CSV table of C-alpha atoms in Angstrom, one decimal:
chain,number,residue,atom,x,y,z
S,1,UNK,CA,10.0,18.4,-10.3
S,2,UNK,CA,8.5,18.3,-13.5
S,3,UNK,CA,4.6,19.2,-13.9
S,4,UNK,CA,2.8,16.9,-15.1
S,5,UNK,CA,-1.6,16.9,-15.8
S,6,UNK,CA,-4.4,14.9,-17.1
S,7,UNK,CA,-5.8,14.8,-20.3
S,8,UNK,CA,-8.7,12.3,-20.5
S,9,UNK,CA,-6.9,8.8,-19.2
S,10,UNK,CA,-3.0,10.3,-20.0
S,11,UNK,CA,-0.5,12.4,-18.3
S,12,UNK,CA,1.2,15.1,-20.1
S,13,UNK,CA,3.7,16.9,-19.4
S,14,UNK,CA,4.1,21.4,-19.7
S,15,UNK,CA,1.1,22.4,-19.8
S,16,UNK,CA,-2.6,22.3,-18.2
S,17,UNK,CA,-5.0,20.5,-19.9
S,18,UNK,CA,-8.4,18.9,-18.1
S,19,UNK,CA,-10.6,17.0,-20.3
S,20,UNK,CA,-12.3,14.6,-18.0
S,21,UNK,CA,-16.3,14.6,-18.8
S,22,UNK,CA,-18.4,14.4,-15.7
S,23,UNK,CA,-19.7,11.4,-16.5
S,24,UNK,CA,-16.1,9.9,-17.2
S,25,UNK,CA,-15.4,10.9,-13.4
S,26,UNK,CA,-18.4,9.5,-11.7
S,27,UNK,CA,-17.1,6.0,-13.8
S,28,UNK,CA,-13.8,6.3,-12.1
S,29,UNK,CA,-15.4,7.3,-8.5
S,30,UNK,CA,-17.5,3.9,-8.9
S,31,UNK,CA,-13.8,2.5,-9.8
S,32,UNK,CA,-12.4,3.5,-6.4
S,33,UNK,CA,-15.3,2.1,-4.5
S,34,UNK,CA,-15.2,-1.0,-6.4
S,35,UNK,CA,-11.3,-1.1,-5.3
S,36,UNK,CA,-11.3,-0.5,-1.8
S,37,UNK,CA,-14.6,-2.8,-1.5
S,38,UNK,CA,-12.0,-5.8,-3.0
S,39,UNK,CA,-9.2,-4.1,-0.7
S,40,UNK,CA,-11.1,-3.9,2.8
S,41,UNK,CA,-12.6,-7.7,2.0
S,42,UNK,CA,-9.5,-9.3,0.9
S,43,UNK,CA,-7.1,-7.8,3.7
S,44,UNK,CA,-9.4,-8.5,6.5
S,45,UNK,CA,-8.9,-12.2,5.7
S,46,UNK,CA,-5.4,-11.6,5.2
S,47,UNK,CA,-4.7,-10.4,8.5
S,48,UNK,CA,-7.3,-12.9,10.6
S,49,UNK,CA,-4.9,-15.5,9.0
S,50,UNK,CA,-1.4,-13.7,9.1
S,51,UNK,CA,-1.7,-12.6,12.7
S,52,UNK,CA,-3.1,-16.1,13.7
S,53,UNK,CA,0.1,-18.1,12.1
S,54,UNK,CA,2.3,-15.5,13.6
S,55,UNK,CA,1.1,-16.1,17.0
S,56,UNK,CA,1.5,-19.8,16.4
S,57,UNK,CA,5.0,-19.4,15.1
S,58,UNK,CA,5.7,-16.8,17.3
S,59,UNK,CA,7.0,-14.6,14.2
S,60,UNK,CA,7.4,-10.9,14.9
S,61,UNK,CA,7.3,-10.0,10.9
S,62,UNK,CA,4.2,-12.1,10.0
S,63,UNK,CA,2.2,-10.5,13.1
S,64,UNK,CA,3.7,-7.4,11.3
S,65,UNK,CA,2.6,-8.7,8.0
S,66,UNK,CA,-1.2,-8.9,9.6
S,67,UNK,CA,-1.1,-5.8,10.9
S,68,UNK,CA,-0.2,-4.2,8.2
S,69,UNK,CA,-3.2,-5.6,6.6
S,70,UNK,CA,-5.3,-3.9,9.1
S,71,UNK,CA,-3.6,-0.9,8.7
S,72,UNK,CA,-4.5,-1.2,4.7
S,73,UNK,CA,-8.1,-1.5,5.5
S,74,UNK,CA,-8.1,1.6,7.6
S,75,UNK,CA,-6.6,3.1,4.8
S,76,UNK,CA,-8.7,1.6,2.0
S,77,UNK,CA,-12.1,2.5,4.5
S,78,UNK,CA,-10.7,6.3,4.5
S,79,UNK,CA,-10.7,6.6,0.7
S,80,UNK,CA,-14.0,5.3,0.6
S,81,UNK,CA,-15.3,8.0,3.1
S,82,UNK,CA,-13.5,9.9,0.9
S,83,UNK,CA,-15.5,9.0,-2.2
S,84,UNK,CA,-19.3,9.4,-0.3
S,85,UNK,CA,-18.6,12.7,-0.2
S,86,UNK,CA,-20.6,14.8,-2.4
S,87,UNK,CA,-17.1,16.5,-3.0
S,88,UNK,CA,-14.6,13.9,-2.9
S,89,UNK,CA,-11.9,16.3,-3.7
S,90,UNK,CA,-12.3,18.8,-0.8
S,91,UNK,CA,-11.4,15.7,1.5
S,92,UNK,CA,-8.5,15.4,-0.5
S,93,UNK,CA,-6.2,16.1,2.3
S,94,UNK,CA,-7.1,15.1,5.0
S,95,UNK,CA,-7.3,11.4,3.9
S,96,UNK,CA,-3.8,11.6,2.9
S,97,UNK,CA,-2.8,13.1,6.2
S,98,UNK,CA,-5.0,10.0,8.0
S,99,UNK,CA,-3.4,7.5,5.6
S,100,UNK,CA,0.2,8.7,6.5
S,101,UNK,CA,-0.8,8.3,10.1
S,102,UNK,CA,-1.6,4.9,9.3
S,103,UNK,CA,1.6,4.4,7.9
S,104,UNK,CA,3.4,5.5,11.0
S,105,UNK,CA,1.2,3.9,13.7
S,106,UNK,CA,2.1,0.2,11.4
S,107,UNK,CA,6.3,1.4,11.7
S,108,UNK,CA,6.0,1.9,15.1
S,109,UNK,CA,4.3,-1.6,16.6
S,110,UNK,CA,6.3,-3.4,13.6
S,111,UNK,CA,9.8,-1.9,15.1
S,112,UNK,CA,9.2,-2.4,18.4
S,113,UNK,CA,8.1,-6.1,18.1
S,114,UNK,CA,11.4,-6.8,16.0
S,115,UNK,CA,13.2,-5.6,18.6
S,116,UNK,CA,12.2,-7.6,21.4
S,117,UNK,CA,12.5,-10.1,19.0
S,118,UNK,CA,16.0,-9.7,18.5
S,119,UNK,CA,17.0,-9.0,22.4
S,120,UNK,CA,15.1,-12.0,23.7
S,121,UNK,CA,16.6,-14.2,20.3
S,122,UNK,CA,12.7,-15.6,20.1
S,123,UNK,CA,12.7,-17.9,17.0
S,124,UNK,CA,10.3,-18.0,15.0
S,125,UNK,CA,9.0,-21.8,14.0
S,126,UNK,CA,8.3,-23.4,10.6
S,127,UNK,CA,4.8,-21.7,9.3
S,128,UNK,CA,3.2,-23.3,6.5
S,129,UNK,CA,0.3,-20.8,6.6
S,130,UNK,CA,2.9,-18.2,6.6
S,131,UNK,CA,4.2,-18.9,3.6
S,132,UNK,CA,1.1,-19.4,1.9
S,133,UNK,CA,-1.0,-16.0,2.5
S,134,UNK,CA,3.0,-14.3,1.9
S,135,UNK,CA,3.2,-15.9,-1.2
S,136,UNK,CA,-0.5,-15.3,-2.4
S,137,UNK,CA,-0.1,-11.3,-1.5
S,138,UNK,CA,2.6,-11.2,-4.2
S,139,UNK,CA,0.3,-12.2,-6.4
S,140,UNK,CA,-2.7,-10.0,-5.9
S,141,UNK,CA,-1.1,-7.1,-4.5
S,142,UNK,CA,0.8,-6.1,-7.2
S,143,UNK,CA,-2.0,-6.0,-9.7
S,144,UNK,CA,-4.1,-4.3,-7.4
S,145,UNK,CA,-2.0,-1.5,-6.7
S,146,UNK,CA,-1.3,-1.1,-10.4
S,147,UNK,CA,-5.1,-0.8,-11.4
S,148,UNK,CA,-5.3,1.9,-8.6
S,149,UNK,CA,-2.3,3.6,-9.4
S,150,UNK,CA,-3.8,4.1,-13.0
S,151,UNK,CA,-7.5,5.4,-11.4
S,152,UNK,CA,-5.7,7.6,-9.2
S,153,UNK,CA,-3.2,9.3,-11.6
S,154,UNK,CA,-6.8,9.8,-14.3
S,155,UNK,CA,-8.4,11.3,-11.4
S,156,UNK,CA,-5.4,13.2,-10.0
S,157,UNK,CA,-6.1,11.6,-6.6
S,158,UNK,CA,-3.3,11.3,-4.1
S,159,UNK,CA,-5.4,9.7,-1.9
S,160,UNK,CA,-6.2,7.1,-4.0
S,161,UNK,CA,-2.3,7.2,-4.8
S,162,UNK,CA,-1.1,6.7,-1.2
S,163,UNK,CA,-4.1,4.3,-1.0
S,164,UNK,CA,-1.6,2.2,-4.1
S,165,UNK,CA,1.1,3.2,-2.1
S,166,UNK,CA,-0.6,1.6,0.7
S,167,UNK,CA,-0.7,-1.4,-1.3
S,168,UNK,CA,3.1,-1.6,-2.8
S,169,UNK,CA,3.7,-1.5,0.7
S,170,UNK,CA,2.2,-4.7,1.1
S,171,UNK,CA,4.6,-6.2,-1.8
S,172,UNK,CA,7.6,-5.2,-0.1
S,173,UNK,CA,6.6,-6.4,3.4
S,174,UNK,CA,5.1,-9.5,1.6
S,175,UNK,CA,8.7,-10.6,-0.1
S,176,UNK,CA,10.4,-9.0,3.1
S,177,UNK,CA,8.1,-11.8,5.7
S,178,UNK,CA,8.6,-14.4,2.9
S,179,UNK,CA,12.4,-14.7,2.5
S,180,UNK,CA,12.5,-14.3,6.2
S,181,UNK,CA,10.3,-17.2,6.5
S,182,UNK,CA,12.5,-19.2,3.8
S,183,UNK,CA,15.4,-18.1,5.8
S,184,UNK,CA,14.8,-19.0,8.9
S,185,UNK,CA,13.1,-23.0,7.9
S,186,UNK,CA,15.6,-23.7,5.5
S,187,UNK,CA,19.0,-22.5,7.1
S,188,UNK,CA,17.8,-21.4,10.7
S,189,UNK,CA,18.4,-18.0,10.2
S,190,UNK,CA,16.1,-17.0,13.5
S,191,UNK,CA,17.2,-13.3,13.3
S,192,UNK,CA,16.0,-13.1,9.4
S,193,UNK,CA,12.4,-12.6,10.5
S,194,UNK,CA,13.0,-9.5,12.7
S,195,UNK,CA,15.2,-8.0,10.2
S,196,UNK,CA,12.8,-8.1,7.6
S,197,UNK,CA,10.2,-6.7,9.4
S,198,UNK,CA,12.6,-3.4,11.0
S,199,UNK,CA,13.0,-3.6,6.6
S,200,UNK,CA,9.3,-2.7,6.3
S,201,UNK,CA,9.2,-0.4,9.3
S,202,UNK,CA,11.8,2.0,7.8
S,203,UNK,CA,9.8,1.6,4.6
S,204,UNK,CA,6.6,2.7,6.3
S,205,UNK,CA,8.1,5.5,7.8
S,206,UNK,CA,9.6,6.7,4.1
S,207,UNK,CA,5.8,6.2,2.8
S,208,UNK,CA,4.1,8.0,6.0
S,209,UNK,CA,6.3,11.1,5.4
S,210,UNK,CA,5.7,11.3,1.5
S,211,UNK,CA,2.1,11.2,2.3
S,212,UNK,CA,2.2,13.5,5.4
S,213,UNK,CA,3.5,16.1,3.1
S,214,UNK,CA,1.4,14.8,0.5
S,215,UNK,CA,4.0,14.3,-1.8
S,216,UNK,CA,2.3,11.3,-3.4
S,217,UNK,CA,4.1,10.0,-6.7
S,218,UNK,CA,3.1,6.7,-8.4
S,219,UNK,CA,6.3,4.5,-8.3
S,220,UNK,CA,4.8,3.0,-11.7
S,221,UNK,CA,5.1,6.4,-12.8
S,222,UNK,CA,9.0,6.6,-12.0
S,223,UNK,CA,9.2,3.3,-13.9
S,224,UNK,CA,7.6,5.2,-17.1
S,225,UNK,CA,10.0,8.1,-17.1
S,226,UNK,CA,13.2,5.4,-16.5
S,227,UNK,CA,11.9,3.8,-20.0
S,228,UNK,CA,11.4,7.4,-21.8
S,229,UNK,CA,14.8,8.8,-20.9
């Protein structure tokens, strides 16, 4: 893997240079507050309305789609325990770790839901709502989890990276529930939903490992290095 390190706002690559100021740091801590603030508000709307329209339409990936919303405001709440500490670094780990339990404990419901689901042939109805907040999460997600990304690669955070993470999670799962959704009102593909949402369990799983290990890299990053090479 190649090393990579921070100089002011810009990774570099082969050698080890720090420049951030102090007061450039504290700017960027104030960053990650203001971010998981907008995180913890906006998904614990999200999943009030996701899980409710799921229970309606009986749909085992748009419950999963809530809960995963939840699961992002746990994360979201841990980086901004994180970032009240006086040393926000020494709690470095062990917010990744709880993040990549978080990860896990969503793969787990999400799986076993999906595959009820699937034995009982349960079909989901037509969900307006659905569709909507699906649709709107593709939107804001996204942008979100790139403004984090960039905070936590300036800050060298991999919490606040498997916090983004957290968040591109969300993206997947959000396209994942909406085609399913599209699927299953358009052409009565009943088993779409379920299969969408065992889509974003195995994803989970992936992410919960990477950040168990806390191997944390910035898939916006990968993107980068595509274009340089």
């Amino acid at each position: 893997m190649r090393g990579r390190i921070l100089h002011g706002s810009r990774l570099l690559r082969g050698r080890t240079v720090t420049t951030l100021t102090p007061e450039r740091r504290e700017r960027l801590h104030r960053r990650v507050r203001f971010i998981v603030a907008f995180t913890i508000t906006y998904n614990v709307l999200e999943a009030v309305i996701a899980i409710w329209a799921g229970v309606l339409a009986s749909s085992a990936a748009l419950i999963g789609f809530g809960l995963d919303s939840v699961v992002e405001v746990l994360s979201a709440v841990a980086v901004a325990w994180q970032f009240t500490r006086k040393d926000p670094e020494r709690w470095e780990k062990a917010t990744v770790r709880a993040i990549g339990l978080a990860f896990f404990a969503l793969a787990g419901y999400v799986t076993i839901d999906a595959i009820l689901s699937l034995v009982s042939r349960d079909a989901p109805e037509h969900s307006p709502l659905g569709l909507g907040i699906t649709a709107l999460s593709l939107l804001v997600m996204p942008a979100l989890a790139w403004y984090e990304t960039r905070t936590g690669r300036e800050l060298g955070s991999k919490s606040v990276l498997a916090d983004a993470k957290q968040l591109l999670l969300c993206v997947y799962l959000s396209g994942a529930v909406f085609i399913g959704l599209i699927l299953n009102s358009l052409l009565g593909w009943w088993w779409a939903d379920s299969v969408a949402a065992l889509v974003v369990a195995a994803l989970a799983v992936r992410e919960g490992i990477e950040a168990w290990r806390g191997d944390i890299e910035s898939p916006f990053e990968v993107l980068s290095e595509m274009k340089e090479e």
